[in-house]
Structures are given as structure tokens and as C-alpha cells.
């Protein structure tokens, strides 16, 4: 994938290419060469035929001595282990005018050592005069290994934290049904406290795990065709065993509403907005969820009749770790931050209108599927 070319030879070749293209540019190219050579980023430059004219010092450090042709020596693979066809090499793609941005490939040395290189490229296209592919690359092997280790750790820890809590909640739900059936009012009240706090703890844990994933750079959206009506019904349905079940309603004009979203993450948004609506409003008030679609967007609103939000908090309410004065239960201040990240990651948004003493409405806006809007 990378042809040989040391810098001195590169300077000569590149300068002669430039001389043919425009004699007055020779000095400029030589100075550019000196700058390139001292860059910490690995850079190589190839001509219109894919022949490498130059690799700077950092580039040679990654791919070995310039006297050896890496194209013959090295094997380039995708992450599934299959060979990358020459057409998909970064240089070839850039020369075809395709975008190469942080493309990661496995480079294998003859002794079996594999490194992950990340390539970004741009095309210098002066028509017949000059056409060059400029490729910058860096070795991200340690970064990726570190991120895999973090992912493994997070997966294991999340599992270990979620499991006992789920068991606890299941047992509390059984006790809830039993105490109701037997008319044990005081005991049922105690179980309701366990359930309410257990569910809050679960919501905080989910936010915390999500936050750690975001912070570790392990966060990504996987949008798929999704019916938002069904998704909202599913989330609301999870409140069936919660003390708030009776006061949550969901209204939607149409039968279905399709959007290209990451269902898991949009569910997370709704759980956060619904959780807040229930938490920051008295238990005998309504929490209304509604869905409207139009102008290419779906608007999911969660309206409560609670304490409302002091206007002084509104500008920072979506910041991470931000908590209002009414957060007497001491939440993590992460829920709305995560909702905002997810909404914006989909090309949407989240906003709030609130009146103190009357309640708040949070509106999540998500783009609909283009072909159906
Ligand atoms: P947390 O609820 O864990 O503190 P959030 O990011 O979900 O964190 O919310 C940030 C702050 O916004 C909360 O501390 C609370 O003061 C305020 N807030 C969020 N939703 C509502 C709501 N529906 N009604 C009143 N205040 C709210």
C-alpha cells in the first residue's frame, strides 16, 4: 500500500514534478519539504500514478527504513482479517477523489506483528499540471487496545452492578403484588419505597454507565428504521410496575411514525425525561407524553405539572453534572446532558419550556426517515 521513497529522493522527485508544473514553485516546494520532514505527524505524498514521492521522518519511523519497499513487505488487512484490495488503499481512494478520513487498517509485518494505522488524506488537483495524494497517518494500536480494555472493564462492571439491582427490583415487584393481594397496607407502603428508590438507582446507574462510555470515547449511535410510536409505548409500559404508572399517559395522532434512529439510545432519552418528570412533580399530578410529526421531524414532548425550573437554571440545565436546587434527591446531573448528546447525535435537538409552580415540558426533536417524511 505504501511504496518506498526516502526524503532526499522525495525532495528531488517532488521538486522536479513541481518544476514541470510551475518552475516558480520550486523554492516553495523545498520549504514545504523541510516543514513536512519536521512534522510529528506521519505524512506521505504520492503522484497521480500512486507512486510515493515522499515519506517524512515520522512516516518512516512507523513503516520502517525507506530503503525497503513496504508494499512488498507489508500486508494490509481489514479488521475481519481479509486483505485490502489495492483499490481500497488510502492513496488509491484519495486519487479517485474519495474522502479518506480516519480510515483504520491493520498493517501486518512479516514477523506477524500487527499495528493499526489510521489514515486521512487529501487531494491536490491542479488538473493536467499536478495531481498529488497527501496522506497523513498515525499508529493508533495502543489507543485502540486501551479502548478495548476499557470496554471490557466497563462491560464486566456494568454487568456486575446491574445484576444484583435487577434481582432486588424483581423481588420487590413480587412483594408489591403479594402485599397488595393480602391487603397489607403498611408493608406495601414500605415496598413502594424500596421500588421507587431501586428504580431511581437503576436510572442513575444507567446514566453513569452511559457517561463512562461517552467519556472513554466508546460511544456511537447505530441508527435503524424504527417506529417511534412503538418505542414510546414500550418505554411507558416499563412503568407498569412503578408507583407512577397510573399518572403517565401517551397521545399520538397517527398509527406509526418511522424514523432512522438508534432505538436503544432514544429509549434512554425518554426514560430520562419521564424519570425526571415523575421525580420533579407531586405523585398525584399528570405526566403526559405526546408525539407529533411534521416538516421532516418527530417531536416527542414530556409534560409534567411539577415544581417547574427556575429561569436562572435553564441556560445550563443540559450541561453535564448540572443540578438544580430542586434536586433534593441528589441526582447525578447527567440525564439531560446525555439526552442532549443523543438528540444532537441524530441531527435533532432537545429543548425545555417551564413555568415555576406550574410544570415543565421537555421536547425531543428527531429527524424522520427522509423517504417517508
Ligand atoms: P438529575 O435529575 O440526575 O439531577 P438531570 O440532568 O436529569 O440530572 O437534570 C438536571 C437538573 O434539571 C435536575 O437536577 C433538576 O434540577 C432539573 N430538572 C430536570 N428535569 C426537571 C423537571 N421535569 N422538572 C423540574 N426540574 C427538572
CSV table of C-alpha atoms and ligand atoms in Angstrom, one decimal:
chain,number,residue,atom,x,y,z
A,1,UNK,CA,0.0,0.0,0.0
A,2,UNK,CA,2.9,2.3,0.6
A,3,UNK,CA,5.8,2.5,-1.9
A,4,UNK,CA,9.3,3.3,-0.9
A,5,UNK,CA,10.8,6.8,-1.1
A,6,UNK,CA,13.2,8.4,1.3
A,7,UNK,CA,13.0,12.1,1.9
A,8,UNK,CA,16.1,13.2,-0.1
A,9,UNK,CA,14.9,11.3,-3.1
A,10,UNK,CA,11.4,12.6,-2.3
A,11,UNK,CA,12.6,16.2,-2.4
A,12,UNK,CA,14.3,15.6,-5.7
A,13,UNK,CA,11.3,13.9,-7.3
A,14,UNK,CA,8.7,16.3,-5.8
A,15,UNK,CA,10.7,19.3,-6.8
A,16,UNK,CA,11.1,18.0,-10.4
A,17,UNK,CA,7.3,17.4,-10.5
A,18,UNK,CA,6.7,20.9,-9.3
A,19,UNK,CA,9.3,22.3,-11.7
A,20,UNK,CA,7.5,20.8,-14.6
A,21,UNK,CA,4.2,22.0,-13.2
A,22,UNK,CA,5.3,25.6,-12.4
A,23,UNK,CA,9.0,26.5,-12.3
A,24,UNK,CA,8.4,29.4,-9.9
A,25,UNK,CA,7.1,26.9,-7.2
A,26,UNK,CA,10.4,25.1,-6.7
A,27,UNK,CA,11.5,27.1,-3.7
A,28,UNK,CA,8.1,26.8,-2.2
A,29,UNK,CA,8.1,23.0,-2.6
A,30,UNK,CA,11.5,22.8,-1.0
A,31,UNK,CA,10.5,24.8,2.0
A,32,UNK,CA,7.3,22.7,2.3
A,33,UNK,CA,9.5,19.7,2.3
A,34,UNK,CA,11.5,20.9,5.2
A,35,UNK,CA,8.4,21.6,7.2
A,36,UNK,CA,6.9,18.2,6.4
A,37,UNK,CA,10.1,16.5,7.4
A,38,UNK,CA,9.9,18.0,10.9
A,39,UNK,CA,6.2,17.3,11.4
A,40,UNK,CA,5.4,14.9,14.2
A,41,UNK,CA,2.6,13.5,12.1
A,42,UNK,CA,3.5,10.9,9.5
A,43,UNK,CA,2.9,12.2,6.0
A,44,UNK,CA,3.4,10.7,2.6
A,45,UNK,CA,2.9,12.2,-0.8
A,46,UNK,CA,2.1,10.2,-3.9
A,47,UNK,CA,1.9,11.2,-7.6
A,48,UNK,CA,-1.1,10.6,-9.9
A,49,UNK,CA,0.0,7.0,-10.5
A,50,UNK,CA,0.1,6.2,-6.9
A,51,UNK,CA,3.9,6.2,-6.7
A,52,UNK,CA,5.1,7.5,-3.4
A,53,UNK,CA,7.3,10.6,-3.9
A,54,UNK,CA,8.0,11.2,-0.2
A,55,UNK,CA,7.5,10.0,3.3
A,56,UNK,CA,8.6,12.3,6.1
A,57,UNK,CA,10.6,11.2,9.2
A,58,UNK,CA,7.6,10.2,11.3
A,59,UNK,CA,6.2,8.2,8.4
A,60,UNK,CA,9.5,6.3,8.0
A,61,UNK,CA,9.5,5.6,11.7
A,62,UNK,CA,6.2,3.8,11.5
A,63,UNK,CA,6.8,1.9,8.3
A,64,UNK,CA,10.5,1.1,8.8
A,65,UNK,CA,13.5,2.0,6.7
A,66,UNK,CA,12.8,3.8,3.5
A,67,UNK,CA,15.2,1.6,1.6
A,68,UNK,CA,12.8,-1.3,1.8
A,69,UNK,CA,9.6,-1.3,-0.2
A,70,UNK,CA,6.8,-1.6,2.4
A,71,UNK,CA,4.3,-2.5,-0.4
A,72,UNK,CA,6.2,-5.8,-0.9
A,73,UNK,CA,7.0,-6.3,2.8
A,74,UNK,CA,3.7,-5.5,4.5
A,75,UNK,CA,0.2,-6.9,4.3
A,76,UNK,CA,-2.8,-4.6,4.7
A,77,UNK,CA,-5.9,-6.1,6.2
A,78,UNK,CA,-9.4,-5.1,7.3
A,79,UNK,CA,-10.3,-5.8,10.9
A,80,UNK,CA,-12.0,-9.0,9.9
A,81,UNK,CA,-8.6,-10.2,8.7
A,82,UNK,CA,-9.4,-10.1,5.0
A,83,UNK,CA,-6.9,-8.5,2.6
A,84,UNK,CA,-7.5,-4.9,1.5
A,85,UNK,CA,-7.6,-4.8,-2.3
A,86,UNK,CA,-5.2,-2.2,-3.8
A,87,UNK,CA,-8.3,-0.2,-5.0
A,88,UNK,CA,-9.2,0.4,-1.3
A,89,UNK,CA,-5.7,1.7,-0.3
A,90,UNK,CA,-5.9,5.2,1.0
A,91,UNK,CA,-3.7,6.6,-1.8
A,92,UNK,CA,-5.9,5.0,-4.5
A,93,UNK,CA,-9.1,6.3,-2.9
A,94,UNK,CA,-7.7,9.9,-2.5
A,95,UNK,CA,-6.6,9.9,-6.1
A,96,UNK,CA,-10.1,8.9,-7.2
A,97,UNK,CA,-11.4,11.9,-5.3
A,98,UNK,CA,-12.9,9.8,-2.5
A,99,UNK,CA,-12.9,11.0,1.1
A,100,UNK,CA,-10.4,9.3,3.4
A,101,UNK,CA,-10.9,10.4,6.9
A,102,UNK,CA,-9.6,8.4,9.9
A,103,UNK,CA,-9.7,5.1,7.9
A,104,UNK,CA,-8.2,2.5,10.1
A,105,UNK,CA,-6.5,-0.6,8.7
A,106,UNK,CA,-4.4,-3.4,10.1
A,107,UNK,CA,-0.8,-3.5,8.8
A,108,UNK,CA,1.0,-6.8,9.2
A,109,UNK,CA,4.7,-7.2,9.3
A,110,UNK,CA,6.4,-10.4,8.0
A,111,UNK,CA,7.1,-11.5,11.6
A,112,UNK,CA,3.4,-11.4,12.3
A,113,UNK,CA,3.3,-8.2,14.2
A,114,UNK,CA,0.2,-6.2,13.5
A,115,UNK,CA,-0.3,-2.5,14.1
A,116,UNK,CA,-3.4,-0.4,13.5
A,117,UNK,CA,-2.8,2.7,11.3
A,118,UNK,CA,-5.3,5.5,10.9
A,119,UNK,CA,-5.2,7.3,7.5
A,120,UNK,CA,-6.6,10.6,6.5
A,121,UNK,CA,-5.9,12.1,3.1
A,122,UNK,CA,-6.5,15.0,0.7
A,123,UNK,CA,-6.0,15.5,-3.0
A,124,UNK,CA,-4.0,18.3,-4.6
A,125,UNK,CA,-5.6,18.5,-8.0
A,126,UNK,CA,-4.3,21.1,-10.5
A,127,UNK,CA,-5.7,19.2,-13.5
A,128,UNK,CA,-3.1,18.2,-16.1
A,129,UNK,CA,-0.4,20.2,-14.2
A,130,UNK,CA,-0.3,18.5,-10.9
A,131,UNK,CA,-2.1,15.8,-9.1
A,132,UNK,CA,-0.9,14.6,-5.7
A,133,UNK,CA,-2.3,12.5,-2.9
A,134,UNK,CA,-1.2,13.7,0.5
A,135,UNK,CA,-1.8,11.1,3.2
A,136,UNK,CA,-1.3,11.6,6.9
A,137,UNK,CA,-1.3,8.6,9.2
A,138,UNK,CA,-0.7,7.6,12.8
A,139,UNK,CA,-0.2,4.5,14.7
A,140,UNK,CA,-3.4,4.1,16.9
A,141,UNK,CA,-2.7,0.5,18.1
A,142,UNK,CA,-2.1,1.4,21.8
A,143,UNK,CA,-5.0,3.7,21.8
A,144,UNK,CA,-7.3,1.0,20.4
A,145,UNK,CA,-6.0,-1.6,22.8
A,146,UNK,CA,-6.5,0.7,25.7
A,147,UNK,CA,-10.0,1.4,24.5
A,148,UNK,CA,-10.8,-2.3,24.1
A,149,UNK,CA,-9.5,-2.9,27.7
A,150,UNK,CA,-11.8,0.0,28.9
A,151,UNK,CA,-14.7,-1.5,27.0
A,152,UNK,CA,-14.1,-5.0,28.6
A,153,UNK,CA,-13.8,-3.5,32.0
A,154,UNK,CA,-17.0,-1.4,31.6
A,155,UNK,CA,-18.9,-4.3,30.2
A,156,UNK,CA,-17.9,-6.5,33.2
A,157,UNK,CA,-18.5,-3.8,35.8
A,158,UNK,CA,-21.9,-2.8,34.3
A,159,UNK,CA,-23.0,-6.4,34.4
A,160,UNK,CA,-21.9,-6.9,38.0
A,161,UNK,CA,-23.6,-3.7,39.1
A,162,UNK,CA,-26.9,-4.2,37.1
A,163,UNK,CA,-27.4,-7.9,38.1
A,164,UNK,CA,-27.9,-7.5,41.9
A,165,UNK,CA,-30.1,-4.5,41.4
A,166,UNK,CA,-32.3,-6.3,38.9
A,167,UNK,CA,-32.7,-9.2,41.3
A,168,UNK,CA,-33.6,-6.7,44.1
A,169,UNK,CA,-36.2,-5.0,41.9
A,170,UNK,CA,-37.8,-8.3,40.8
A,171,UNK,CA,-38.1,-9.4,44.4
A,172,UNK,CA,-39.6,-6.0,45.3
A,173,UNK,CA,-42.1,-6.3,42.5
A,174,UNK,CA,-43.2,-9.7,43.7
A,175,UNK,CA,-43.5,-8.4,47.3
A,176,UNK,CA,-45.5,-5.4,45.9
A,177,UNK,CA,-48.1,-7.8,44.3
A,178,UNK,CA,-48.2,-10.0,47.4
A,179,UNK,CA,-48.7,-7.2,49.9
A,180,UNK,CA,-51.4,-5.7,47.7
A,181,UNK,CA,-53.2,-9.0,47.3
A,182,UNK,CA,-53.1,-9.6,51.1
A,183,UNK,CA,-54.2,-6.0,51.8
A,184,UNK,CA,-51.1,-5.3,53.9
A,185,UNK,CA,-51.1,-1.6,53.6
A,186,UNK,CA,-48.2,-0.6,55.8
A,187,UNK,CA,-46.0,-3.3,54.4
A,188,UNK,CA,-46.9,-2.3,50.8
A,189,UNK,CA,-46.0,1.3,51.6
A,190,UNK,CA,-42.5,0.1,52.6
A,191,UNK,CA,-42.2,-2.0,49.5
A,192,UNK,CA,-43.2,1.1,47.3
A,193,UNK,CA,-40.3,3.0,48.9
A,194,UNK,CA,-37.9,0.2,48.0
A,195,UNK,CA,-39.3,0.1,44.5
A,196,UNK,CA,-39.2,3.8,43.9
A,197,UNK,CA,-35.6,4.1,45.2
A,198,UNK,CA,-34.5,1.0,43.4
A,199,UNK,CA,-35.8,2.3,40.1
A,200,UNK,CA,-34.1,5.7,40.7
A,201,UNK,CA,-30.8,3.9,41.5
A,202,UNK,CA,-31.2,1.9,38.3
A,203,UNK,CA,-31.8,5.1,36.3
A,204,UNK,CA,-28.7,6.7,37.9
A,205,UNK,CA,-26.6,3.6,37.2
A,206,UNK,CA,-27.6,3.6,33.5
A,207,UNK,CA,-26.7,7.3,33.2
A,208,UNK,CA,-23.4,6.7,35.0
A,209,UNK,CA,-22.5,3.8,32.7
A,210,UNK,CA,-23.5,5.8,29.6
A,211,UNK,CA,-21.4,8.7,30.8
A,212,UNK,CA,-18.4,6.5,31.3
A,213,UNK,CA,-18.8,5.1,27.8
A,214,UNK,CA,-19.0,8.6,26.4
A,215,UNK,CA,-16.0,9.8,28.4
A,216,UNK,CA,-14.0,6.8,27.3
A,217,UNK,CA,-14.8,7.5,23.6
A,218,UNK,CA,-16.7,4.2,23.4
A,219,UNK,CA,-20.0,5.8,22.4
A,220,UNK,CA,-21.6,5.6,19.0
A,221,UNK,CA,-25.1,5.7,17.5
A,222,UNK,CA,-26.4,2.8,15.3
A,223,UNK,CA,-29.5,4.3,13.6
A,224,UNK,CA,-32.1,1.8,12.2
A,225,UNK,CA,-35.6,2.2,10.8
A,226,UNK,CA,-37.7,2.5,14.0
A,227,UNK,CA,-41.4,3.1,14.8
A,228,UNK,CA,-41.3,5.8,17.4
A,229,UNK,CA,-45.0,5.1,18.5
A,230,UNK,CA,-44.0,1.6,19.4
A,231,UNK,CA,-40.8,2.7,21.1
A,232,UNK,CA,-42.6,5.2,23.3
A,233,UNK,CA,-45.3,2.6,24.2
A,234,UNK,CA,-42.5,0.2,25.2
A,235,UNK,CA,-40.8,2.8,27.4
A,236,UNK,CA,-44.1,3.9,29.0
A,237,UNK,CA,-45.0,0.2,29.5
A,238,UNK,CA,-41.9,-0.3,31.7
A,239,UNK,CA,-43.6,1.9,34.3
A,240,UNK,CA,-46.3,-0.7,34.7
A,241,UNK,CA,-44.8,-1.9,38.0
A,242,UNK,CA,-43.8,1.6,39.1
A,243,UNK,CA,-45.9,3.7,41.6
A,244,UNK,CA,-46.1,6.3,38.8
A,245,UNK,CA,-47.9,4.0,36.3
A,246,UNK,CA,-51.4,5.5,36.9
A,247,UNK,CA,-50.4,9.1,36.1
A,248,UNK,CA,-48.5,8.6,32.8
A,249,UNK,CA,-50.3,8.9,29.5
A,250,UNK,CA,-49.2,8.8,25.9
A,251,UNK,CA,-51.0,10.5,23.0
A,252,UNK,CA,-50.2,10.2,19.3
A,253,UNK,CA,-52.3,11.2,16.3
A,254,UNK,CA,-51.1,8.6,13.8
A,255,UNK,CA,-50.7,4.8,14.0
A,256,UNK,CA,-47.0,4.8,13.4
A,257,UNK,CA,-44.1,7.2,13.0
A,258,UNK,CA,-40.9,5.9,11.3
A,259,UNK,CA,-37.5,7.5,12.0
A,260,UNK,CA,-34.0,6.4,11.4
A,261,UNK,CA,-32.7,6.3,15.0
A,262,UNK,CA,-30.7,4.3,17.4
A,263,UNK,CA,-33.7,2.9,19.3
A,264,UNK,CA,-31.7,1.9,22.4
A,265,UNK,CA,-30.4,5.5,22.9
A,266,UNK,CA,-33.7,7.2,22.1
A,267,UNK,CA,-35.3,4.9,24.8
A,268,UNK,CA,-32.6,6.2,27.1
A,269,UNK,CA,-33.6,9.8,26.4
A,270,UNK,CA,-37.3,9.0,27.1
A,271,UNK,CA,-36.5,7.2,30.2
A,272,UNK,CA,-34.5,10.2,31.5
A,273,UNK,CA,-37.2,12.7,30.6
A,274,UNK,CA,-40.0,10.5,32.0
A,275,UNK,CA,-38.0,9.8,35.1
A,276,UNK,CA,-37.4,13.5,35.7
A,277,UNK,CA,-41.0,14.4,35.1
A,278,UNK,CA,-42.1,11.8,37.7
A,279,UNK,CA,-39.4,12.8,40.1
A,280,UNK,CA,-39.9,16.5,40.0
A,281,UNK,CA,-43.7,16.5,40.3
A,282,UNK,CA,-46.1,15.5,43.0
A,283,UNK,CA,-47.4,11.9,42.8
A,284,UNK,CA,-51.0,12.9,42.2
A,285,UNK,CA,-50.3,15.0,39.1
A,286,UNK,CA,-50.2,14.0,35.4
A,287,UNK,CA,-47.2,13.3,33.2
A,288,UNK,CA,-48.2,13.4,29.6
A,289,UNK,CA,-46.1,12.1,26.7
A,290,UNK,CA,-47.1,13.2,23.2
A,291,UNK,CA,-45.8,12.6,19.7
A,292,UNK,CA,-46.2,14.8,16.6
A,293,UNK,CA,-44.6,14.5,13.2
A,294,UNK,CA,-44.2,17.2,10.5
A,295,UNK,CA,-41.6,19.1,8.4
A,296,UNK,CA,-39.3,16.1,8.4
A,297,UNK,CA,-39.1,15.9,12.2
A,298,UNK,CA,-40.7,14.0,15.0
A,299,UNK,CA,-41.4,15.9,18.2
A,300,UNK,CA,-41.7,13.9,21.4
A,301,UNK,CA,-42.9,16.1,24.4
A,302,UNK,CA,-42.9,15.1,28.0
A,303,UNK,CA,-45.0,17.4,30.1
A,304,UNK,CA,-45.3,17.5,33.9
A,305,UNK,CA,-47.2,19.5,36.4
A,306,UNK,CA,-44.4,19.8,38.9
A,307,UNK,CA,-42.3,22.4,40.5
A,308,UNK,CA,-41.0,23.9,37.2
A,309,UNK,CA,-37.5,25.2,36.8
A,310,UNK,CA,-36.1,28.5,38.0
A,311,UNK,CA,-35.2,30.6,34.8
A,312,UNK,CA,-31.7,31.1,36.2
A,313,UNK,CA,-31.1,27.3,35.7
A,314,UNK,CA,-32.5,27.0,32.2
A,315,UNK,CA,-29.3,28.1,30.2
A,316,UNK,CA,-27.2,25.4,31.9
A,317,UNK,CA,-29.8,22.7,32.5
A,318,UNK,CA,-28.3,20.4,29.7
A,319,UNK,CA,-24.7,20.8,31.0
A,320,UNK,CA,-23.0,17.8,32.4
A,321,UNK,CA,-23.1,17.4,36.3
A,322,UNK,CA,-25.6,20.4,36.4
A,323,UNK,CA,-28.2,20.0,39.1
A,324,UNK,CA,-31.0,22.5,40.1
A,325,UNK,CA,-32.0,23.5,43.6
A,326,UNK,CA,-34.9,21.1,43.5
A,327,UNK,CA,-32.6,18.1,43.1
A,328,UNK,CA,-33.1,17.2,46.8
A,329,UNK,CA,-32.7,13.6,46.0
A,330,UNK,CA,-29.2,14.4,44.7
A,331,UNK,CA,-29.2,13.0,41.1
A,332,UNK,CA,-26.0,12.8,39.1
A,333,UNK,CA,-26.8,15.8,36.9
A,334,UNK,CA,-26.1,13.6,33.8
A,335,UNK,CA,-29.5,12.7,32.5
A,336,UNK,CA,-30.2,15.8,30.5
A,337,UNK,CA,-26.6,16.0,29.3
A,338,UNK,CA,-27.0,12.5,27.8
A,339,UNK,CA,-30.4,13.4,26.3
A,340,UNK,CA,-28.8,16.4,24.5
A,341,UNK,CA,-25.8,14.4,23.2
A,342,UNK,CA,-28.1,11.7,21.8
A,343,UNK,CA,-30.6,14.1,20.3
A,344,UNK,CA,-27.8,16.1,18.6
A,345,UNK,CA,-26.0,12.9,17.5
A,346,UNK,CA,-29.1,12.2,15.5
A,347,UNK,CA,-29.2,15.6,14.0
A,348,UNK,CA,-32.0,16.6,16.3
A,349,UNK,CA,-32.3,18.7,19.5
A,350,UNK,CA,-33.9,18.9,22.9
A,351,UNK,CA,-35.4,22.0,24.5
A,352,UNK,CA,-37.4,22.9,27.6
A,353,UNK,CA,-40.2,25.4,28.5
A,354,UNK,CA,-41.0,25.8,32.1
A,355,UNK,CA,-43.1,27.8,34.4
A,356,UNK,CA,-42.3,27.8,38.1
A,357,UNK,CA,-45.0,26.2,40.2
A,358,UNK,CA,-46.9,25.0,37.0
A,359,UNK,CA,-44.6,22.5,35.4
A,360,UNK,CA,-42.2,21.8,32.6
A,361,UNK,CA,-42.3,20.4,29.0
A,362,UNK,CA,-39.2,18.8,27.5
A,363,UNK,CA,-39.3,18.4,23.8
A,364,UNK,CA,-37.1,15.9,22.0
A,365,UNK,CA,-36.8,16.6,18.2
A,366,UNK,CA,-35.6,13.8,15.9
A,367,UNK,CA,-35.4,13.7,12.1
A,368,UNK,CA,-37.9,11.4,10.4
A,369,UNK,CA,-36.9,9.0,7.6
A,370,UNK,CA,-36.2,11.1,4.5
A,371,UNK,CA,-38.2,8.9,2.2
A,372,UNK,CA,-41.3,8.9,4.3
A,373,UNK,CA,-41.5,12.4,5.7
B,1,LIG,P1,-30.5,14.8,37.8
B,1,LIG,O1,-32.0,14.7,37.6
B,1,LIG,O2,-29.9,13.5,37.9
B,1,LIG,O3,-30.1,15.8,38.8
B,1,LIG,P2,-30.6,15.8,35.0
B,1,LIG,O4,-29.5,16.1,34.1
B,1,LIG,O5,-31.6,14.8,34.6
B,1,LIG,O6,-29.9,15.3,36.4
B,1,LIG,O7,-31.4,17.1,35.4
B,1,LIG,C1,-30.6,18.3,35.8
B,1,LIG,C2,-31.4,19.2,36.7
B,1,LIG,O8,-32.5,19.7,35.9
B,1,LIG,C3,-32.1,18.5,37.9
B,1,LIG,O9,-31.1,18.5,38.9
B,1,LIG,C4,-33.3,19.3,38.1
B,1,LIG,O10,-32.9,20.4,39.0
B,1,LIG,C5,-33.7,19.8,36.8
B,1,LIG,N1,-34.8,19.1,36.1
B,1,LIG,C6,-34.8,18.2,35.2
B,1,LIG,N2,-36.0,17.8,34.8
B,1,LIG,C7,-36.9,18.5,35.5
B,1,LIG,C8,-38.3,18.6,35.6
B,1,LIG,N3,-39.1,17.9,34.8
B,1,LIG,N4,-38.9,19.5,36.4
B,1,LIG,C9,-38.1,20.3,37.2
B,1,LIG,N5,-36.7,20.3,37.2
B,1,LIG,C10,-36.1,19.4,36.4
